[in-house]
Coordinates of C-alpha atoms and ligand atoms in Angstrom, one line a residue:
M867 CA -69.2 9.4 119.0
S868 CA -71.3 12.4 120.2
T869 CA -69.9 15.5 122.0
T870 CA -70.8 15.9 125.8
F871 CA -70.9 19.4 126.9
E872 CA -70.6 21.1 130.2
P873 CA -72.0 24.3 131.6
V874 CA -70.1 27.5 132.3
I875 CA -71.8 29.9 134.6
G876 CA -71.2 33.4 135.9
L877 CA -73.4 35.3 138.3
E878 CA -74.3 38.9 138.9
V879 CA -75.9 39.6 142.3
H880 CA -77.6 42.9 143.2
V881 CA -77.9 43.6 146.9
Q882 CA -79.6 46.3 148.5
L883 CA -77.4 47.9 151.2
A884 CA -79.0 48.4 154.8
T885 CA -78.8 52.0 155.1
R886 CA -81.5 54.4 156.4
T887 CA -81.3 56.7 153.4
K888 CA -80.4 56.7 149.8
L889 CA -77.1 56.7 148.1
F890 CA -77.0 60.3 147.0
C891 CA -79.7 62.0 149.0
A892 CA -81.3 62.1 152.6
D893 CA -84.6 60.4 151.4
L894 CA -85.5 57.3 153.6
V895 CA -85.1 53.8 152.0
S896 CA -88.5 52.5 152.8
F897 CA -90.1 49.4 151.3
G898 CA -93.8 49.3 151.0
A899 CA -94.4 53.1 151.8
E900 CA -97.0 55.2 149.9
P901 CA -95.8 55.4 146.4
N902 CA -93.6 58.4 145.7
A903 CA -93.6 59.6 149.2
H904 CA -89.7 59.4 149.3
V905 CA -88.3 61.2 146.5
C906 CA -86.6 64.6 146.3
P907 CA -84.9 66.7 143.6
V908 CA -81.7 64.7 143.6
C909 CA -83.3 61.2 143.0
L910 CA -85.7 62.8 140.6
G911 CA -82.9 64.1 138.8
L912 CA -84.2 67.9 138.7
P913 CA -81.8 70.3 137.2
G914 CA -79.2 71.7 139.6
A915 CA -79.7 69.2 142.5
L916 CA -76.3 67.8 143.5
P917 CA -75.7 64.1 144.7
V918 CA -73.7 63.6 148.0
P919 CA -72.5 60.2 148.4
N920 CA -73.9 58.3 151.6
E921 CA -70.9 57.4 153.7
A922 CA -72.8 54.7 155.6
A923 CA -73.6 53.0 152.2
I924 CA -69.9 53.3 151.1
D925 CA -68.9 51.6 154.6
L926 CA -71.2 48.5 154.0
G927 CA -69.8 48.2 150.5
L928 CA -66.4 47.9 152.0
L929 CA -67.4 45.6 154.6
A930 CA -68.9 43.3 151.9
A931 CA -65.8 43.6 149.9
L932 CA -63.6 42.6 152.7
G933 CA -66.0 39.7 153.7
L934 CA -65.6 38.2 150.1
D935 CA -61.8 38.7 150.4
C936 CA -61.7 41.3 147.6
T937 CA -59.0 43.9 147.1
I938 CA -60.2 47.5 147.7
H939 CA -59.2 50.1 145.6
E940 CA -57.9 53.4 146.8
W941 CA -59.9 55.2 144.1
S942 CA -62.9 54.4 142.4
V943 CA -65.3 56.4 140.1
F944 CA -68.9 57.0 139.9
A945 CA -70.1 57.0 136.4
R946 CA -73.2 57.6 134.5
K947 CA -74.9 54.9 132.7
N948 CA -77.2 56.5 130.2
Y949 CA -80.4 54.8 129.0
F950 CA -84.2 55.6 128.7
Y951 CA -86.7 53.8 130.9
P952 CA -89.7 55.4 132.6
D953 CA -88.6 54.4 136.1
L954 CA -85.2 56.0 135.6
P955 CA -86.1 59.7 136.1
K956 CA -82.6 61.0 135.5
G957 CA -82.2 59.3 132.1
Y958 CA -79.1 57.6 133.7
Q959 CA -78.2 55.4 136.4
I960 CA -75.1 56.5 138.6
T961 CA -72.9 53.3 139.0
Q962 CA -69.2 52.3 139.0
F963 CA -68.1 51.2 135.7
D964 CA -64.3 50.7 134.8
R965 CA -63.2 51.8 138.3
P966 CA -65.1 49.8 140.9
I967 CA -64.5 49.9 144.5
A968 CA -63.3 46.3 144.8
T969 CA -62.0 43.5 142.6
A970 CA -60.5 39.9 142.8
G971 CA -62.3 38.2 145.8
Q972 CA -63.4 34.7 146.3
L973 CA -66.1 32.7 148.2
D974 CA -66.0 28.8 149.1
P975 CA -69.6 27.7 149.0
G976 CA -68.7 24.8 151.5
D977 CA -67.3 22.1 149.1
G978 CA -64.1 23.6 148.2
A979 CA -65.3 24.4 144.8
I980 CA -64.3 28.1 145.0
V981 CA -65.8 30.9 143.1
R982 CA -63.8 33.8 142.2
I983 CA -65.4 37.3 142.6
R984 CA -64.6 39.4 139.6
R985 CA -65.7 42.8 141.1
I986 CA -68.0 44.6 143.4
H987 CA -69.3 48.0 142.6
L988 CA -71.6 50.6 144.3
E989 CA -74.6 51.7 142.2
E990 CA -78.1 53.3 142.7
D991 CA -81.2 51.3 142.0
A992 CA -84.1 52.5 139.6
G993 CA -87.7 53.0 140.6
K994 CA -90.3 50.5 140.0
S995 CA -92.8 50.0 137.2
I996 CA -96.0 48.5 138.3
H997 CA -97.6 46.7 135.4
D998 CA -100.5 44.6 137.0
R999 CA -102.3 46.8 139.3
F1000 CA -104.0 49.4 137.4
G1001 CA -105.6 47.5 134.2
D1002 CA -103.7 48.0 130.9
R1003 CA -101.8 51.0 132.4
T1004 CA -98.3 51.1 133.9
A1005 CA -97.7 52.9 137.2
I1006 CA -94.5 54.3 138.3
D1007 CA -93.2 54.4 142.0
L1008 CA -89.8 56.3 142.4
N1009 CA -89.3 55.4 146.1
R1010 CA -86.8 52.9 145.1
A1011 CA -84.9 55.3 142.9
G1012 CA -81.5 56.0 144.4
T1013 CA -81.6 53.1 146.8
P1014 CA -77.9 52.0 147.4
L1015 CA -76.9 48.6 145.9
I1016 CA -73.7 46.7 145.5
E1017 CA -73.5 44.4 142.5
I1018 CA -71.3 41.4 143.0
V1019 CA -70.0 40.0 139.6
T1020 CA -68.4 36.4 139.7
E1021 CA -66.0 35.1 137.3
P1022 CA -67.4 32.2 135.1
D1023 CA -66.3 29.6 137.8
V1024 CA -69.8 28.1 138.6
Q1025 CA -70.0 24.7 137.4
S1026 CA -73.7 23.7 137.6
P1027 CA -77.0 24.6 138.6
A1028 CA -76.4 23.0 142.1
H1029 CA -72.9 24.9 142.4
A1030 CA -75.0 28.1 141.6
R1031 CA -77.4 27.4 144.4
A1032 CA -74.8 26.4 146.8
F1033 CA -72.6 29.5 146.1
L1034 CA -75.7 31.8 146.4
G1035 CA -76.8 30.3 149.7
R1036 CA -73.1 30.8 151.1
L1037 CA -73.2 34.4 149.7
K1038 CA -76.6 35.3 151.2
Q1039 CA -75.4 33.9 154.6
T1040 CA -72.1 35.8 154.5
L1041 CA -73.8 39.0 153.5
E1042 CA -76.3 38.5 156.5
Y1043 CA -73.4 37.7 158.9
L1044 CA -71.9 41.0 157.6
E1045 CA -75.1 42.7 158.1
V1046 CA -74.7 44.7 155.0
S1047 CA -78.2 43.7 153.8
D1048 CA -81.4 42.0 154.9
C1049 CA -81.1 39.9 151.7
D1050 CA -84.8 39.6 151.7
M1051 CA -85.5 38.2 148.2
E1052 CA -89.1 38.6 148.5
K1053 CA -88.7 42.4 148.8
G1054 CA -86.1 42.4 146.1
S1055 CA -83.1 43.1 148.5
L1056 CA -81.1 40.4 146.7
R1057 CA -81.6 39.9 142.9
V1058 CA -79.7 37.3 140.9
D1059 CA -78.9 37.4 137.0
A1060 CA -77.3 34.1 135.7
N1061 CA -75.0 34.2 132.7
V1062 CA -74.6 30.6 131.2
S1063 CA -72.9 29.1 128.1
V1064 CA -72.0 25.4 127.4
R1065 CA -68.9 24.0 125.8
P1066 CA -67.5 20.6 125.0
A1067 CA -66.5 18.9 128.1
G1068 CA -62.9 19.2 129.0
T1069 CA -62.3 22.3 126.8
T1070 CA -61.2 25.5 128.1
G1071 CA -62.7 28.0 125.7
L1072 CA -65.8 30.1 126.5
G1073 CA -68.9 29.6 124.2
T1074 CA -71.5 32.2 123.5
K1075 CA -73.7 33.0 126.6
T1076 CA -77.2 33.9 127.5
E1077 CA -78.0 36.1 130.5
V1078 CA -81.3 35.1 132.3
K1079 CA -82.9 37.7 134.5
N1080 CA -86.0 37.8 136.7
M1081 CA -85.4 34.9 139.2
N1082 CA -86.8 35.6 142.6
S1083 CA -85.6 32.7 144.5
F1084 CA -82.6 30.3 144.4
S1085 CA -84.7 27.3 143.3
N1086 CA -85.8 29.6 140.4
V1087 CA -82.1 30.1 139.6
E1088 CA -81.4 26.4 139.7
R1089 CA -84.4 25.7 137.5
A1090 CA -83.7 28.4 135.0
L1091 CA -80.1 27.4 134.8
A1092 CA -81.0 23.8 133.9
F1093 CA -83.5 24.7 131.4
E1094 CA -81.1 26.8 129.6
I1095 CA -78.5 24.3 129.9
E1096 CA -80.4 21.7 128.3
R1097 CA -81.6 24.2 125.6
Q1098 CA -78.2 25.2 124.6
T1099 CA -76.8 21.8 124.8
A1100 CA -79.5 20.6 122.4
L1101 CA -79.0 23.6 119.9
L1102 CA -75.1 22.8 119.8
A1103 CA -75.6 19.1 119.6
T1104 CA -77.9 19.5 116.4
G1105 CA -75.3 21.9 114.8
G1106 CA -77.1 25.1 115.8
T1107 CA -75.7 28.2 117.4
V1108 CA -76.4 30.0 120.5
V1109 CA -77.5 33.6 120.3
H1110 CA -76.3 36.0 122.6
E1111 CA -79.3 37.4 124.3
T1112 CA -81.1 38.3 127.5
L1113 CA -83.7 35.8 128.7
L1114 CA -86.5 36.4 131.3
W1115 CA -87.5 33.3 133.4
D1116 CA -91.2 32.5 133.6
A1117 CA -91.5 30.4 136.6
A1118 CA -95.2 29.6 136.1
R1119 CA -94.5 28.0 132.6
S1120 CA -90.9 26.8 133.7
E1121 CA -89.2 28.2 130.7
A1122 CA -86.9 31.2 129.7
R1123 CA -87.9 33.5 126.9
P1124 CA -86.0 36.1 125.1
M1125 CA -86.4 39.8 126.4
R1126 CA -84.0 41.5 124.2
S1127 CA -81.3 40.6 121.9
K1128 CA -77.8 41.8 123.0
E1129 CA -77.1 42.6 119.4
E1130 CA -79.7 45.5 119.5
S1131 CA -78.9 46.6 123.0
H1132 CA -77.9 50.1 123.5
D1133 CA -74.7 51.7 124.0
Y1134 CA -74.8 53.2 127.6
R1135 CA -72.3 56.1 126.7
Y1136 CA -70.8 55.7 130.3
F1137 CA -68.8 58.5 131.3
P1138 CA -67.6 59.8 134.8
D1139 CA -70.5 61.8 136.7
P1140 CA -69.2 65.3 136.5
D1141 CA -71.0 66.1 139.8
L1142 CA -69.2 63.4 141.9
P1143 CA -65.5 63.4 142.6
P1144 CA -63.7 60.2 142.5
L1145 CA -64.2 58.2 145.5
R1146 CA -61.3 57.8 147.9
V1147 CA -60.9 55.0 150.4
D1148 CA -57.8 55.3 152.4
A1149 CA -56.2 52.6 154.4
A1150 CA -57.4 54.0 157.7
R1151 CA -61.0 53.7 156.4
V1152 CA -60.3 50.0 155.3
A1153 CA -58.9 49.3 158.6
R1154 CA -62.1 50.7 160.3
A1155 CA -64.2 48.6 158.2
S1156 CA -62.1 45.5 159.1
E1157 CA -62.9 46.2 162.8
R1158 CA -66.5 45.5 162.0
L1159 CA -65.8 42.2 160.3
P1160 CA -67.6 39.4 162.3
E1161 CA -66.4 35.8 162.3
L1162 CA -67.8 34.5 159.1
P1163 CA -69.8 31.5 158.5
A1164 CA -67.2 29.2 157.4
A1165 CA -64.8 30.1 160.3
R1166 CA -67.5 29.9 162.9
G1167 CA -68.6 26.4 161.9
A1168 CA -65.1 25.1 161.9
R1169 CA -64.7 26.7 165.4
F1170 CA -68.0 24.9 166.6
R1171 CA -66.7 21.6 165.4
S1172 CA -63.5 21.9 167.3
Q1173 CA -64.4 23.9 170.4
Y1174 CA -67.8 22.2 171.0
Q1175 CA -66.9 18.8 169.6
L1176 CA -70.0 19.1 167.4
P1177 CA -70.6 17.0 164.3
A1178 CA -70.4 18.9 161.1
Y1179 CA -74.1 18.8 160.5
D1180 CA -74.9 20.3 163.9
A1181 CA -72.3 23.1 163.2
D1182 CA -73.9 23.9 159.9
V1183 CA -77.4 24.0 161.3
L1184 CA -76.3 26.1 164.2
C1185 CA -74.3 28.5 162.2
A1186 CA -77.1 29.1 159.6
T1187 CA -77.6 32.7 160.9
R1188 CA -75.5 34.8 163.3
A1189 CA -78.4 35.2 165.8
L1190 CA -78.8 31.5 165.9
A1191 CA -75.2 30.7 166.5
D1192 CA -75.1 33.4 169.2
F1193 CA -78.0 31.9 170.8
Y1194 CA -76.4 28.5 170.8
E1195 CA -73.2 29.8 172.2
A1196 CA -74.9 31.4 175.1
T1197 CA -77.1 28.3 175.8
A1198 CA -74.0 26.1 175.5
A1199 CA -72.2 28.5 178.4
A1200 CA -75.1 28.7 180.4
A1201 CA -75.7 24.8 180.5
G1202 CA -72.1 23.9 180.7
D1203 CA -72.8 21.1 178.3
A1204 CA -72.3 21.8 174.5
K1205 CA -73.7 18.7 173.1
A1206 CA -77.1 18.9 175.2
A1207 CA -77.3 22.5 174.3
S1208 CA -77.0 21.7 170.5
N1209 CA -79.7 19.1 170.8
W1210 CA -82.1 21.4 172.7
V1211 CA -81.4 24.3 170.3
M1212 CA -81.7 22.3 167.1
T1213 CA -84.7 20.2 168.1
D1214 CA -86.7 22.0 170.6
V1215 CA -85.9 25.8 170.2
L1216 CA -85.9 25.5 166.2
G1217 CA -88.9 23.4 166.4
W1218 CA -90.7 26.0 168.5
V1219 CA -89.8 28.9 166.3
N1220 CA -90.6 27.1 163.0
Q1221 CA -94.0 25.8 164.4
H1222 CA -95.0 29.3 165.6
G1223 CA -93.5 31.0 162.7
I1224 CA -91.8 33.5 164.8
A1225 CA -88.1 34.9 164.8
L1226 CA -85.6 33.6 167.4
A1227 CA -85.5 37.2 168.8
D1228 CA -89.3 36.9 169.6
L1229 CA -88.9 33.7 171.5
A1230 CA -90.4 34.2 175.2
T1231 CA -87.5 32.2 176.7
N1232 CA -83.9 32.9 176.5
P1233 CA -80.6 30.9 176.4
Q1234 CA -79.8 31.5 180.2
Q1235 CA -83.2 29.9 181.1
I1236 CA -82.6 27.0 178.6
G1237 CA -79.3 26.5 180.0
A1238 CA -80.8 26.2 183.6
L1239 CA -83.2 23.8 182.1
I1240 CA -80.5 21.7 180.8
R1241 CA -78.6 21.6 184.1
M1242 CA -81.6 20.4 186.1
T1243 CA -82.0 17.7 183.5
N1244 CA -78.4 16.8 183.8
D1245 CA -78.6 16.8 187.7
G1246 CA -81.4 14.2 187.5
R1247 CA -84.0 16.8 188.9
L1248 CA -86.1 16.3 185.8
S1249 CA -86.6 13.6 183.4
S1250 CA -86.1 14.3 179.8
S1251 CA -89.8 14.1 179.1
M1252 CA -90.6 16.4 181.9
A1253 CA -88.1 18.9 180.6
R1254 CA -89.6 18.9 177.3
T1255 CA -93.0 19.8 179.1
V1256 CA -91.2 22.6 180.9
F1257 CA -89.6 23.9 177.9
T1258 CA -93.0 24.2 176.2
E1259 CA -94.2 26.1 179.3
M1260 CA -91.0 28.3 179.2
A1261 CA -91.3 29.1 175.6
S1262 CA -95.2 29.9 175.9
T1263 CA -94.8 32.0 179.2
G1264 CA -91.3 33.2 179.6
Q1265 CA -91.1 31.8 183.0
S1266 CA -87.9 30.1 184.3
A1267 CA -87.7 26.3 184.6
E1268 CA -87.5 26.6 188.3
Q1269 CA -90.8 28.6 188.4
I1270 CA -92.5 26.3 186.3
V1271 CA -91.3 23.2 188.2
A1272 CA -92.0 24.9 191.5
E1273 CA -95.5 25.8 190.6
R1274 CA -96.7 22.5 189.3
G1275 CA -94.7 20.3 191.6
L1276 CA -92.8 18.8 188.6
V1277 CA -89.7 17.6 190.2
Q1278 CA -88.7 14.0 189.5
V1279 CA -89.5 11.6 192.3
R1280 CA -86.5 9.7 193.3
D1281 CA -87.5 8.6 196.9
D1282 CA -87.0 4.8 196.9
E1283 CA -89.9 4.2 199.4
Q1284 CA -92.4 6.0 197.2
L1285 CA -91.1 4.4 194.0
R1286 CA -91.3 1.0 195.4
A1287 CA -94.7 1.6 196.7
W1288 CA -96.0 2.5 193.1
A1289 CA -94.0 -0.5 191.6
E1290 CA -95.7 -2.8 194.0
E1291 CA -99.2 -1.5 193.1
A1292 CA -98.4 -1.8 189.4
V1293 CA -97.3 -5.4 189.7
A1294 CA -100.1 -6.4 192.1
G1295 CA -103.0 -5.4 190.0
H1296 CA -101.8 -7.3 186.8
E1297 CA -101.2 -11.1 187.6
G1298 CA -101.7 -12.1 184.1
E1299 CA -99.0 -9.7 182.7
V1300 CA -96.6 -10.8 185.4
E1301 CA -97.1 -14.4 184.3
R1302 CA -96.3 -13.5 180.8
Y1303 CA -93.3 -11.5 181.6
R1304 CA -92.0 -14.4 183.8
G1305 CA -92.8 -16.6 180.8
G1306 CA -90.2 -14.6 178.8
D1307 CA -92.2 -11.7 177.4
T1308 CA -90.0 -9.1 178.8
R1309 CA -91.3 -6.2 176.5
L1310 CA -94.0 -6.1 179.2
L1311 CA -91.6 -4.1 181.3
A1312 CA -92.8 -1.0 179.4
F1313 CA -96.4 -1.8 180.4
F1314 CA -95.5 -2.0 184.1
M1315 CA -93.4 1.3 183.6
G1316 CA -96.6 2.9 182.1
Q1317 CA -98.5 1.8 185.2
V1318 CA -95.8 3.4 187.4
M1319 CA -96.0 6.6 185.4
K1320 CA -99.8 6.7 185.6
R1321 CA -99.6 6.6 189.3
S1322 CA -96.9 9.0 189.6
K1323 CA -98.1 11.6 186.9
G1324 CA -95.2 11.1 184.9
K1325 CA -92.9 12.0 187.8
A1326 CA -91.2 8.8 188.7
D1327 CA -87.5 8.7 187.9
P1328 CA -87.6 6.2 185.1
R1329 CA -84.0 4.6 185.7
R1330 CA -84.6 3.8 189.3
T1331 CA -88.1 2.6 188.6
T1332 CA -86.7 0.2 186.0
E1333 CA -84.4 -1.3 188.5
L1334 CA -87.2 -1.7 191.2
L1335 CA -89.6 -3.2 188.6
K1336 CA -86.9 -5.7 187.5
E1337 CA -86.2 -6.7 191.2
L1338 CA -89.9 -7.5 191.7
L1339 CA -90.5 -9.2 188.6
D1340 CA -87.4 -11.2 188.3
G1341 CA -86.7 -11.6 192.0
Ligands
ADP91 P1 -71.4 41.3 129.6 O1 -70.7 42.4 129.1 O2 -72.4 40.5 128.7 O3 -72.2 41.8 131.0 P2 -69.5 40.3 131.2 O4 -68.1 39.8 130.5 O5 -69.5 41.6 131.9 O6 -70.6 40.1 130.2 O7 -69.7 39.2 132.4 C1 -70.8 39.3 133.0 C2 -70.9 37.9 133.6 O8 -71.1 36.8 133.0 C3 -69.8 37.5 134.7 O9 -70.2 36.9 135.9 C4 -69.1 36.6 133.9 O10 -68.2 35.6 134.8 C5 -70.0 35.7 133.1 N1 -69.7 35.3 131.8 C6 -68.9 35.9 130.7 N2 -68.7 35.2 129.8 C7 -69.3 34.0 130.1 C8 -69.5 32.9 129.1 N3 -69.1 32.7 128.1 N4 -70.2 31.9 129.8 C9 -70.9 31.9 131.0 N5 -70.7 33.1 131.9 C10 -69.9 34.0 131.3
MG92 MG1 -73.7 42.3 132.6

């Protein structure tokens, strides 16, 4: 019988912290700026320049650690990780090594398959080498050098490529809720390295792993892991061995290729940075960070289900971002109808922003106005199709539903006399259809309704019109 293998995955996620300035100097963090415009003696590593920790960055690191249920350490240490690379002007990176700021956290991706967080540490980013813009030369842009990052390292608890994707999705969502990073993968604000090995199913030991780098989207992480699991499984199944190495994911060719072998990887000669004292985080500082903790996605989703009686699907969609969840709650409050607010926000509001490629914050209308629109519909002043038209106007002009209804005379007609007159006209002009209806083809009711709507320019109250038409046709 042949052995089956199961994957074991651990993730290392680098996240750029949303600070104005760098980790150890006052240069601006600025994506897309003129190359080498935001550099100074500290991030260039000029002799005698002294690093000074950015307290705002440390606070964001603490917030992330709290949001991921970590234990925060009173003392942590900034070390120098020494290596040579052209985009590392100092010849070392300042990072936390054996004494990170936080350890032992966890995150539930949503399905109960919890992933433990081994550690979170603070570190500075390197600059950028640009290989593809100047012919066969490489250019260096040091604007990014010194940008504050946290690295989040998981235990090898991730069980499949899909589990990795779910975890990363929840992690990104959580970091966005915490507002510690914009998490924009296209700008490199969130970068993932994936460690993967396989082992005979049901065993508990760890096999030799490889590390896959250079994946710029979650779907690439998923594809790269699937590729690597298949490759390692095939190797082991045929009596081969996995080589401990670092691989680069080539999305265009859908394959992971060796970057460097770990055997020949350098010794980083870590040592505590002599220019930086140990970082002390006392209980008062942790308490201040806790005060900034928002309600996190899982808790908010659970509250939406119980407080607003929403199905799990609606709660998940509405809690996708903090801005959307806030928008929904304000709409529900203004409408006094949580379920209707959910339908309007999920269908019309999200439909509009997606179709127009705008952010929720740039929508011309707002929750108060949408709430008023929902009230007008619930009161019977607007039919649902009229309300949709009114919403489109609100979203394009920013006018309130009241204004639009008044200016366009859009209020639903519920006057019985008027409705009966239209119904009679509709029936009178179509004897053939009346005969077929009375002969049993009751689907023709929709035809007569269409006639009334045409005469009323869509304003007839559909419920009352149906009743009147039935009286005329059946009676
Ligand atoms: P390295 O020294 O190669 O960086 P670490 O022990 O620091 O390895 O672990 C880095 C990441 O790799 C962590 O996320 C960890 O959970 C994961 N990991 C460690 N060993 C394995 C393994 N055998 N298979 C899969 N993932 C692993
Ligand atoms: Mg590593």
